[in-house]
Coordinates of C-alpha atoms and ligand atoms in Angstrom, one line a residue:
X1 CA 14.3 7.3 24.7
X2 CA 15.5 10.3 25.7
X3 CA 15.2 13.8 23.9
X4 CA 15.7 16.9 25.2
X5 CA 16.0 20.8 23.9
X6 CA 18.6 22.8 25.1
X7 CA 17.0 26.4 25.0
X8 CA 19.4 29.7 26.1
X9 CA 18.3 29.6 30.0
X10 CA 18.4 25.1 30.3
X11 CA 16.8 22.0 29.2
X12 CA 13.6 21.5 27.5
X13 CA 11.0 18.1 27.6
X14 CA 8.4 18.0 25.2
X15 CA 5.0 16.1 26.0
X16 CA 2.5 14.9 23.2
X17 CA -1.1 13.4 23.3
X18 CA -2.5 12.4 20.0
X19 CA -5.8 12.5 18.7
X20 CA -5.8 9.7 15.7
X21 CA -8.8 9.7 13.5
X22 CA -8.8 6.1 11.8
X23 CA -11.6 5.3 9.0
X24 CA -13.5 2.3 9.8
X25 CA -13.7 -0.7 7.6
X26 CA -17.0 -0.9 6.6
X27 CA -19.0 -1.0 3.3
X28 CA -21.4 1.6 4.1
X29 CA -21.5 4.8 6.1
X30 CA -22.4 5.0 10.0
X31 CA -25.4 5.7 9.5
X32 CA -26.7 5.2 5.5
X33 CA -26.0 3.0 3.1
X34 CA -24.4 5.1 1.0
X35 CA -20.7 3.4 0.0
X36 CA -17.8 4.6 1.2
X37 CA -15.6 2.8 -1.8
X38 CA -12.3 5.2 -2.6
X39 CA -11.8 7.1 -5.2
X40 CA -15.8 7.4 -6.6
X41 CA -16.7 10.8 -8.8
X42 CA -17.4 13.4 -6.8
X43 CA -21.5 13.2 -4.7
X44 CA -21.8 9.9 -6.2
X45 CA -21.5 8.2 -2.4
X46 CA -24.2 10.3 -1.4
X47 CA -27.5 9.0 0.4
X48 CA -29.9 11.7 1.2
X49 CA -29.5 11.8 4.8
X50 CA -25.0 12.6 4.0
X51 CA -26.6 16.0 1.8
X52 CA -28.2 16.7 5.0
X53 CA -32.0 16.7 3.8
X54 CA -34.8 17.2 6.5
X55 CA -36.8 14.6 7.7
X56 CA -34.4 12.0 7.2
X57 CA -33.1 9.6 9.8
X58 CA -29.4 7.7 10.6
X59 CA -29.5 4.5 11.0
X60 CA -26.4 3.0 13.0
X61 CA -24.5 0.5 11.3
X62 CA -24.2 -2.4 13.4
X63 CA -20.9 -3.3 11.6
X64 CA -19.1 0.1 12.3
X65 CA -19.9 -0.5 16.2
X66 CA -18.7 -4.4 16.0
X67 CA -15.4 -2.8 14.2
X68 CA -14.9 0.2 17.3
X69 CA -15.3 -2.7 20.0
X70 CA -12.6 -5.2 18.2
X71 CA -10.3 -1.8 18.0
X72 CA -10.7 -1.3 21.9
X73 CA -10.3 -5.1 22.7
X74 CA -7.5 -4.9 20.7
X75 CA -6.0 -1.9 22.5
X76 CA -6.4 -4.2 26.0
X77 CA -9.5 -1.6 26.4
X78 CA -12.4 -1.2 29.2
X79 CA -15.4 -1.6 26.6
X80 CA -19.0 0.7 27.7
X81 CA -21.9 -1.3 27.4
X82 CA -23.2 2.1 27.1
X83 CA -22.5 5.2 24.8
X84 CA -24.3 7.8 23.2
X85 CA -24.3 9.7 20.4
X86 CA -24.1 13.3 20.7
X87 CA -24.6 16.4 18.2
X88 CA -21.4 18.6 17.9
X89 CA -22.7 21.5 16.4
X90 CA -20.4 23.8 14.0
X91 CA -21.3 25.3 10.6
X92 CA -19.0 24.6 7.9
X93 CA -20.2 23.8 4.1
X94 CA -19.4 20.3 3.8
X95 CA -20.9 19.6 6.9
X96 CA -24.7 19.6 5.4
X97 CA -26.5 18.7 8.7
X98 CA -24.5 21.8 10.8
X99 CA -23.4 19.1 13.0
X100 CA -21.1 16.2 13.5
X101 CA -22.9 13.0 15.1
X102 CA -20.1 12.3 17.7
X103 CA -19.7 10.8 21.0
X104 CA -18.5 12.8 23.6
X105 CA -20.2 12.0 27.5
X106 CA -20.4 8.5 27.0
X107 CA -17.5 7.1 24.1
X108 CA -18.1 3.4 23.5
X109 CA -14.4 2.5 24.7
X110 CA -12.7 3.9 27.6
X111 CA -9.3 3.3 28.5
X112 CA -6.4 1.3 27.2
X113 CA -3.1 1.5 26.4
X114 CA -0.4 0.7 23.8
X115 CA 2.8 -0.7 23.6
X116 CA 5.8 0.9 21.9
X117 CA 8.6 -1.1 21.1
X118 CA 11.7 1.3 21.3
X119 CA 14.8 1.4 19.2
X120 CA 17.4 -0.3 21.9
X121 CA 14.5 -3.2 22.2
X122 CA 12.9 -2.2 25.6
X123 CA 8.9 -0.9 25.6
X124 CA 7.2 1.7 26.7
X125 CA 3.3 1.4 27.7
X126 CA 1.0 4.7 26.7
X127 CA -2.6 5.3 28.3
X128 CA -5.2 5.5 25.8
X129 CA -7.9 7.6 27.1
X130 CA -10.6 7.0 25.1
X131 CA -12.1 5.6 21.5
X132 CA -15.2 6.8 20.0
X133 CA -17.1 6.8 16.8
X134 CA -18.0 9.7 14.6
X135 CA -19.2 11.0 11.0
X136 CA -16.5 12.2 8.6
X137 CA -17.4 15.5 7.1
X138 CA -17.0 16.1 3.2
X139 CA -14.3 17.4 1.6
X140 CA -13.9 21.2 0.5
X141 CA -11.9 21.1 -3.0
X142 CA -10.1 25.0 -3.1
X143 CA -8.1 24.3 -5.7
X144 CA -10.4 22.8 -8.9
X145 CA -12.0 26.5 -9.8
X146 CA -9.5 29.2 -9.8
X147 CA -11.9 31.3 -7.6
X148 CA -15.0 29.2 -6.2
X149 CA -14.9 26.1 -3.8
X150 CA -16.2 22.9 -5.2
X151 CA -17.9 20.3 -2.1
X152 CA -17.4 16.9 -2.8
X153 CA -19.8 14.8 0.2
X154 CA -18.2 11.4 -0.8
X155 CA -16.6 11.0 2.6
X156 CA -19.7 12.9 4.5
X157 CA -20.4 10.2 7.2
X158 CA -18.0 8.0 6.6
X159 CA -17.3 6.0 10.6
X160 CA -14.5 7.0 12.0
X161 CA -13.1 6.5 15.6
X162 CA -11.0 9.1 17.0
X163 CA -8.5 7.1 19.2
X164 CA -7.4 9.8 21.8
X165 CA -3.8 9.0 24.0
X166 CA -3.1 10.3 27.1
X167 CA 0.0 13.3 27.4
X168 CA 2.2 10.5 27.7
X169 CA 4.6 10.3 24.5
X170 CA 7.8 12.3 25.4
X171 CA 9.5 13.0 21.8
X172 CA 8.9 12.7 18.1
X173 CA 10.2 9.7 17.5
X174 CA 7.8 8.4 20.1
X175 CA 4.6 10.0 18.3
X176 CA 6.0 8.0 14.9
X177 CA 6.4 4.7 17.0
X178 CA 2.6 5.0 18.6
X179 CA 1.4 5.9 15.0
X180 CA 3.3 3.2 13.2
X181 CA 2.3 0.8 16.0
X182 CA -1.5 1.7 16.3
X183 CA -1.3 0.8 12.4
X184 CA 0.3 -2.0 12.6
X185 CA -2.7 -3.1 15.3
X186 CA -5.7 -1.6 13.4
X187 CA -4.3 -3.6 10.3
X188 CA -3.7 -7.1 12.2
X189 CA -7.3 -6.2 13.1
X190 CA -9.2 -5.4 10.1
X191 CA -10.6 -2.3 11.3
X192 CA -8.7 0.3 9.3
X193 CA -6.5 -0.4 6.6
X194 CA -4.2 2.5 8.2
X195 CA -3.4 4.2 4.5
X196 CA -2.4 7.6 5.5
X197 CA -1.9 8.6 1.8
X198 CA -6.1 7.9 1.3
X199 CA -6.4 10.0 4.4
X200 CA -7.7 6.9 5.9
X201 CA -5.7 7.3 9.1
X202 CA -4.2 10.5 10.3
X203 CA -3.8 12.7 13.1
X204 CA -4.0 16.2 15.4
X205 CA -0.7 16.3 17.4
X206 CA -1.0 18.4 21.0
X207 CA 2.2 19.6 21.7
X208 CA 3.2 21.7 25.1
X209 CA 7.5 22.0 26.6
X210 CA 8.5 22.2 30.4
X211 CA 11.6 22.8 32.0
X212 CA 13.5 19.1 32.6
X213 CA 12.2 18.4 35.8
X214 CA 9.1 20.1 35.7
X215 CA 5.7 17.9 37.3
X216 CA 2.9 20.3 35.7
X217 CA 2.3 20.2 32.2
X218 CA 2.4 23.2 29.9
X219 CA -0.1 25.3 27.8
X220 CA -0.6 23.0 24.3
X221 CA -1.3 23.7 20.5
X222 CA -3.1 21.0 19.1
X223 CA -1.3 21.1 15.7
X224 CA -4.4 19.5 13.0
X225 CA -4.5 16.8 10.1
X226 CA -1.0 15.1 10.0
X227 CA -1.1 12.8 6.9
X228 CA 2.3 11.0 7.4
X229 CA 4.5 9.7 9.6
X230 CA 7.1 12.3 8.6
X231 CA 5.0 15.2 8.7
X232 CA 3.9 13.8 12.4
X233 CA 7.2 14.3 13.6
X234 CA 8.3 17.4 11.7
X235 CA 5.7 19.2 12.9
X236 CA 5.9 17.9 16.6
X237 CA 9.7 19.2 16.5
X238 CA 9.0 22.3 15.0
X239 CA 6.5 23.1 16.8
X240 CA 8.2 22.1 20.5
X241 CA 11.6 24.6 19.4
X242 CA 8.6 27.4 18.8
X243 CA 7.3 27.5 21.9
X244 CA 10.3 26.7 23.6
X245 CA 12.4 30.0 22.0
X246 CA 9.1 31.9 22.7
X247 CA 8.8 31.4 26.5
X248 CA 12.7 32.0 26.7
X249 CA 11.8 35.0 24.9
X250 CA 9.7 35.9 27.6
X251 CA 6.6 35.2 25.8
X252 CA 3.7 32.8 26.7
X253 CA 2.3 29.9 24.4
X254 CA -1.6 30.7 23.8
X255 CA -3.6 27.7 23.1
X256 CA -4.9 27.3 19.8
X257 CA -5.6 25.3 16.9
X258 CA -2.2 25.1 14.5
X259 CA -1.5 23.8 10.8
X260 CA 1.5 22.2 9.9
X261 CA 3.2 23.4 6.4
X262 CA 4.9 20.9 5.2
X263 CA 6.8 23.6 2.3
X264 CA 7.8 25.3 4.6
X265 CA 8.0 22.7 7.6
X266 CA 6.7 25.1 10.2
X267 CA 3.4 25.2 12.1
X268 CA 1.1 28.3 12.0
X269 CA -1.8 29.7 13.3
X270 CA -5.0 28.6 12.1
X271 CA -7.7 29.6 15.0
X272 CA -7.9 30.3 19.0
X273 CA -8.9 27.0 20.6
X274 CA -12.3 26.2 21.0
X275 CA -14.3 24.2 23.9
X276 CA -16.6 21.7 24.1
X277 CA -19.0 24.5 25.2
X278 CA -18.8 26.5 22.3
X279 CA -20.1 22.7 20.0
X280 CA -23.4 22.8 22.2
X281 CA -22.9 19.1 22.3
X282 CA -26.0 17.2 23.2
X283 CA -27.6 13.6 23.2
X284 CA -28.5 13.3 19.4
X285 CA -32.4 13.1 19.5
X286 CA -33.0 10.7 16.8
X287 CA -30.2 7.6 18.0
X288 CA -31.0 6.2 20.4
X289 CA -27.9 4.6 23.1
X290 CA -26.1 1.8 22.0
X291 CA -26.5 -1.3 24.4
X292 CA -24.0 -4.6 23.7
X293 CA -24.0 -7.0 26.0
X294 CA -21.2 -8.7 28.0
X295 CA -21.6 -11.7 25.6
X296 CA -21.4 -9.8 22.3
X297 CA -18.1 -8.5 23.9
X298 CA -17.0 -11.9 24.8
X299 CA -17.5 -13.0 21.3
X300 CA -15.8 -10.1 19.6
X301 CA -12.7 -11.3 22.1
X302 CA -12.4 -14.5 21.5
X303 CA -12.6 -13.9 17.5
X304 CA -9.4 -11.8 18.0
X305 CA -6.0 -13.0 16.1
X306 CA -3.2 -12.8 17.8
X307 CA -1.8 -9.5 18.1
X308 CA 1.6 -8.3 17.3
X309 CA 3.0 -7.7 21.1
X310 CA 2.1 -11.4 21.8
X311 CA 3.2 -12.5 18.2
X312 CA 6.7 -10.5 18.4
X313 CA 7.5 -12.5 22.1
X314 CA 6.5 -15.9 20.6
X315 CA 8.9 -14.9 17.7
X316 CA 11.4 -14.4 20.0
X317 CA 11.1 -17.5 22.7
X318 CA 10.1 -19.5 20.0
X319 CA 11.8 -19.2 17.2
X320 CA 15.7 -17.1 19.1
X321 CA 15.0 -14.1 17.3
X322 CA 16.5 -10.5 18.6
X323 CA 13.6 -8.0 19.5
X324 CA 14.4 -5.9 16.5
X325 CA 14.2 -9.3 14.0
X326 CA 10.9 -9.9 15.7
X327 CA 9.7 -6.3 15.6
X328 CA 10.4 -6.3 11.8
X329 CA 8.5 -9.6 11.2
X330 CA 5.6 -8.6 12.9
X331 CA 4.9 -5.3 11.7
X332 CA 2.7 -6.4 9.1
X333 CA 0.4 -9.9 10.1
X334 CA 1.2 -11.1 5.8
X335 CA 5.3 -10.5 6.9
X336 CA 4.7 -12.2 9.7
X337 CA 3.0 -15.9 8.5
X338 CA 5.0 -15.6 4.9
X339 CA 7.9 -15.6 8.0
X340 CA 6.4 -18.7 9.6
X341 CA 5.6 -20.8 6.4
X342 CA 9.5 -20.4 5.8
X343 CA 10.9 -20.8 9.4
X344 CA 8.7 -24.0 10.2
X345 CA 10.8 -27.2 10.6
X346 CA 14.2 -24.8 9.6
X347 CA 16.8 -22.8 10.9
X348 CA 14.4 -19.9 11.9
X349 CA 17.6 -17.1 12.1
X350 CA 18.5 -18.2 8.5
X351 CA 14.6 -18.0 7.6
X352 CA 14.5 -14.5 9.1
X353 CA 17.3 -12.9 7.7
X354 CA 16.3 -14.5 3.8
X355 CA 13.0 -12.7 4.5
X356 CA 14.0 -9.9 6.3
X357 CA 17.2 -8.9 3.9
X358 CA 16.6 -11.0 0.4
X359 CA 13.0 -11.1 0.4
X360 CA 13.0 -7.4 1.1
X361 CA 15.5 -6.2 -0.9
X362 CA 13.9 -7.8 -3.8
X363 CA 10.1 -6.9 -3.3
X364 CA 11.5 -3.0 -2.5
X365 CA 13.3 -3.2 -5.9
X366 CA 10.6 -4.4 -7.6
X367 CA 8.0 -1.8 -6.0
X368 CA 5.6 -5.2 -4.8
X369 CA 4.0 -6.1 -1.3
X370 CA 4.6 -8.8 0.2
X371 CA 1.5 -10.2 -0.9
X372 CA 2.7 -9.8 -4.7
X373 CA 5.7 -11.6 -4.2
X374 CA 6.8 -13.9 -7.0
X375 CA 8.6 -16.5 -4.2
X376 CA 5.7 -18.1 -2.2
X377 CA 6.9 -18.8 1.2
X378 CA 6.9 -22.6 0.5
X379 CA 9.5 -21.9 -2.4
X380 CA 12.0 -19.7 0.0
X381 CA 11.5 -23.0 2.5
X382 CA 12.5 -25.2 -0.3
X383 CA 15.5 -23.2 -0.8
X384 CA 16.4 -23.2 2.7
X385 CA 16.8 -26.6 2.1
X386 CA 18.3 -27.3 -0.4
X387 CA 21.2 -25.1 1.4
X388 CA 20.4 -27.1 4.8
X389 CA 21.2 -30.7 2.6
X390 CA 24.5 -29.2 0.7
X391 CA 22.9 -28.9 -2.3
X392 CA 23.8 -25.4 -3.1
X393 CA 25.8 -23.2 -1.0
X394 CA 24.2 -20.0 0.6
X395 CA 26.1 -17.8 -2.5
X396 CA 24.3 -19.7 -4.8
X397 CA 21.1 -20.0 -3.2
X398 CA 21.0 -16.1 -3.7
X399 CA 21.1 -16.3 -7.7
X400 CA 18.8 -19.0 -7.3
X401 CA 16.2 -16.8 -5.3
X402 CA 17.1 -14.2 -7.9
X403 CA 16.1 -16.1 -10.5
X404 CA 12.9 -17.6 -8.9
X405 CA 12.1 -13.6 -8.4
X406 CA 12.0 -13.1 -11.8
X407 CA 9.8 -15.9 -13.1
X408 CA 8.9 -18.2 -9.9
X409 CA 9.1 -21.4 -9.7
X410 CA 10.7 -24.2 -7.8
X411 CA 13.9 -24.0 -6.5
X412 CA 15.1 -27.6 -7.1
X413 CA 14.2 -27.3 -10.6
X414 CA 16.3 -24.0 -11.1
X415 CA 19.0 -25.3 -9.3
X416 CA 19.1 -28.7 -12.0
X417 CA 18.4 -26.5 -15.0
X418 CA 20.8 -24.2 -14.7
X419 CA 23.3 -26.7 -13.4
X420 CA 24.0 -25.0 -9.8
X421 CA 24.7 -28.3 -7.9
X422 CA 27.5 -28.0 -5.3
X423 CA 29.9 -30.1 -5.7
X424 CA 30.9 -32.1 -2.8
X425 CA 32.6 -34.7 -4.2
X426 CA 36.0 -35.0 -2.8
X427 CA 37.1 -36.8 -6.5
X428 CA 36.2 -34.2 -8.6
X429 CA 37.6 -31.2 -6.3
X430 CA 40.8 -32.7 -5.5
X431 CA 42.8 -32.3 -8.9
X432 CA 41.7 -28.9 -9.3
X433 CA 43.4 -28.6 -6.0
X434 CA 46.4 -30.3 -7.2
X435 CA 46.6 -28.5 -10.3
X436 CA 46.6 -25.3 -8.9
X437 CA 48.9 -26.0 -6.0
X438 CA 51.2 -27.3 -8.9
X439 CA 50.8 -24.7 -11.3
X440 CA 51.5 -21.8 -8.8
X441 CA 54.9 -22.6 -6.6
X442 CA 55.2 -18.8 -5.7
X443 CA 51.6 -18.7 -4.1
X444 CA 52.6 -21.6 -2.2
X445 CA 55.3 -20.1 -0.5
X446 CA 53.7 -17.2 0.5
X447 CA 51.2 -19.3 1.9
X448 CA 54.4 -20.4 4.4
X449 CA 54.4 -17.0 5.4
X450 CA 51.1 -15.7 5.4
X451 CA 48.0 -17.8 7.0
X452 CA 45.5 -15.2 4.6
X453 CA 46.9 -16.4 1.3
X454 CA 45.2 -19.6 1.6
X455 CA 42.5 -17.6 0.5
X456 CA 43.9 -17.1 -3.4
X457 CA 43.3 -20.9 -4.1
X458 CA 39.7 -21.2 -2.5
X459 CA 39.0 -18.0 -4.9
X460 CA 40.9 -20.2 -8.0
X461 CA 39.3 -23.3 -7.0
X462 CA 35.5 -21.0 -6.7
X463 CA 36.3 -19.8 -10.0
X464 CA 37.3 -23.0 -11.9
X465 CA 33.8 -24.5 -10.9
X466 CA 31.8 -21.5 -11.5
X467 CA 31.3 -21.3 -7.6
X468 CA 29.7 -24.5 -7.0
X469 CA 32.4 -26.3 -4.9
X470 CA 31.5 -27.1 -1.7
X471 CA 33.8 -24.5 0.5
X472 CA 34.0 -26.3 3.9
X473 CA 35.2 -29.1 1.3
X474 CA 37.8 -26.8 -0.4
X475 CA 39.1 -25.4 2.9
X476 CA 39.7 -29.2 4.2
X477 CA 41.6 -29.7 1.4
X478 CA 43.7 -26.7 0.7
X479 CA 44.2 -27.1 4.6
X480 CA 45.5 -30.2 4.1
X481 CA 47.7 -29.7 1.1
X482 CA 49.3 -26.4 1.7
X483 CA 52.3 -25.2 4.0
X484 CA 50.9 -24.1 7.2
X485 CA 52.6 -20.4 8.3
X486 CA 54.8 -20.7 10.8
Ligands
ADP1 P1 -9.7 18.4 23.1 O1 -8.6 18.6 22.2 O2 -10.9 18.0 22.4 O3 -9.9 19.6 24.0 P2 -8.5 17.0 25.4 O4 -8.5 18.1 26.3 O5 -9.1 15.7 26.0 O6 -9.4 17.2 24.1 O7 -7.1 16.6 24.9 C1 -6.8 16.1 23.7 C2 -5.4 15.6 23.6 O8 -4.5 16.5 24.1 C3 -5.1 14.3 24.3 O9 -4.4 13.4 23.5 C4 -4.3 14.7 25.5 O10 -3.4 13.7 25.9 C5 -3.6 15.9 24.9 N1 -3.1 16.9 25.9 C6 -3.9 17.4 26.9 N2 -3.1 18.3 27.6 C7 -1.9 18.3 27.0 C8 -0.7 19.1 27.3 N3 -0.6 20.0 28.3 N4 0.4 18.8 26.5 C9 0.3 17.9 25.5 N5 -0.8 17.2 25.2 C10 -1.9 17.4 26.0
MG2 MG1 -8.7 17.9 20.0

């Protein structure tokens, strides 16, 4: 993909590495037991070592490590049999200990990379640089108390793993397809359920611009705590025009620390960047390293499900589907097997364009998942054949999966009930034919004329069985019985 900025003195690339922070699926904290269920009162989730009380000690969670190596297997990652945990030290109220428990020398997954599937079907592969666990801070609540900040410690040391990229995605578009993508793998995993509205996954955009052609890379702003895919690239474009117009304007882009404003979709100054020096990082006394093994990574491998870049090819040499069908299918891993319940043994384009257009349609309309859906993939098959034997044409199949939408149930059934039968029968079509071709002498001349006005009778003969005639019947026969045009 392309995407350039035309400034006043030439052309402009942008470069982006992101820094995505992705809460772990776990039931307890990385290191208490204290939940880390959503939506609890406020300091209810709160074990004494979160509050930051002395002489208490963290305990890893041996689930939250298990969870960072399936994310860094599933990112084709080199895994470290060795990491540490480090202190990153920063005062800030709802940080209670004075110091994040981070990793920083030694992360427990080193590179990777992921795979973006672009618009015109093609891919584009972007370096991960590194994953590592961390503690979430709390949460600072300005706006409860008209003039005191309340501290809500809920989320304090909550495991996350900031998933870092290399400066390798070239537009805004791009940073939306490595978010949606890194989602869509985190979710196939189980190791984040990737809800960006929860602030469950989100992420600190670094954007810098160089003149097309360019080899070096610019100064960046790291631009913080983007919470949706449209604020990620809102605030990647509007932050890439900034510094372009202010290096035309002979100015120079300082590196620092940025908020996005959504209101007024602009970025803005929040602080001047700080290093790793000014944290005082250092080995955190009371952890001691984590050690896995080769076979505790082997394990975690082979327990993998198959991921969506392998899923979306086998979609399309299996099943004939175009990249973008496929892509669509396996976004989600439920899209993707209700897909595969219905294709199996059936026309799988006809499958994927009932789940891909119907299915969707309907479960957007009705604000439900696909999970939620009133049509169980078995009942969509069913209705695939009943089209496949000539049961029902593909019109009516469509108020027959309206009407299973509404209250369920079994195609077959609807289709008897209500009375929707096609009608095949060459006996029962034929005098309507007749009748009509009798009854109308001036749309039979026309037809003489005009090859398209065959098309009145197949809408009479539709009409006069309520749209249950067979049409490949009705066309053989008006073929037949009409004046060809000369
Ligand atoms: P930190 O932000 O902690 O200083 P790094 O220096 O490792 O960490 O960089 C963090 C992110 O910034 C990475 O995603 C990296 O790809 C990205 N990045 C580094 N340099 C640039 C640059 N010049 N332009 C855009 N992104 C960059
Ligand atoms: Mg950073």
């Amino acid at each position: 993909m392309s995407y350039r900025i035309a400034g006043g003195t030439g052309e402009w690339e942008i470069v982006v590495g992101l820094e995505v922070h992705a809460q772990v699926t776990t039931a307890s904290k990385l290191f208490s037991g204290a939940s880390t269920a959503f939506g609890g009162e406020p300091n209810t989730h709160v074990a004494l070592l979160d509050a930051g009380l002395p002489g208490m000690l963290p305990v890893l969670n041996a689930r939250a490590v298990e969870q960072a190596v399936t994310t860094g297997l599933g990112l084709d990652a080199q895994i470290n049999l060795l990491s540490t945990f480090e202190r990153k030290n920063y005062f800030y109220p709802d940080l209670p200990l004075g110091y994040q428990i981070s990793q920083y020398q030694e992360p427990i997954v080193g590179r990777g990379a992921l795979l973006l599937d672009l618009p015109d079907g093609g891919t584009k592969s972007v370096g991960i640089t590194r994953l590592h666990l961390e503690a979430d801070a709390g949460k600072s609540l300005h706006d409860r108390l008209a003039d005191e900040t309340l501290i809500d410690l809920n989320r304090c040391g909550v495991a996350l793993m900031e998933i870092v990229s290399e400066p390798e995605i070239a537009s805004p578009e791009e940073a939306v397809l490595y978010m949606r993508k890194l989602r869509t793998i985190l979710r196939y995993l189980g190791t984040c359920d990737g809800d960006m509205e929860k602030g469950n996954l989100r992420c600190d955009a670094n954007v810098s611009v160089r003149r097309v052609g360019e080899r070096t890379l610019g100064t960046r702003c790291e631009i913080k705590n983007l919470n949706s895919m449209r604020f990620v690239a809102r605030a990647i474009d509007h932050e890439a025009r900034r510094q372009v117009d202010l290096i035309e304007a002979g100015g120079a882009v300082v590196q620092e620390t940025r908020l996005f404003d959504s209101e007024r979709g602009e970025t803005r100054s929040m602080r001047s960047k700080e290093e790793a020096h000014d944290y005082r990082y250092f080995p955190d006394p009371d952890l001691l390293p984590v050690q896995l093994t080769q076979d505790y990574v082997d394990r975690l491998k082979a327990s993998l499900p198959e991921l969506p870049d392998t899923k979306r090819l086998r979609f399309m040499a299996d099943y004939g589907l175009s990249a973008q069908d496929a892509d669509a299918l396996v976004a989600e891993r439920a899209t993707a097997d209700y897909f595969e319940v219905t294709a199996k043994g059936r026309d799988a384009k006809l499958a994927a364009n009932w789940v891909l257009n119907d299915l969707f349609g309907q479960l957007a309309a009705s604000g439900r998942t696909i999970e939620q859906s009133p049509v169980a993939p078995a009942q969509l098959g069913a209705l695939l054949d009943l089209i496949a034997e000539g049961t029902i044409s593909g019109k009516i199949a469509r108020d027959v999966f309206a009407a299973m939408a509404v209250d369920g149930g079994d195609p077959a059934a609807i289709v008897e009930a209500k009375g929707l039968r096609q009608v095949s029968d060459t006996s029962a079509l034929e005098p309507i034919v007749d009748r009509l071709i009798e009854d109308n002498p001036a749309q039979v001349e026309s037809c003489r004329k005009n090859p398209k006005a065959i098309g009145w009778f197949t809408g009479q003969v539709m009409k006069a069985t309520g749209g249950k005639a067979n049409p490949q019947l009705v066309g053989r026969l008006l073929a037949a019985k009409l004046p060809r045009a000369e």
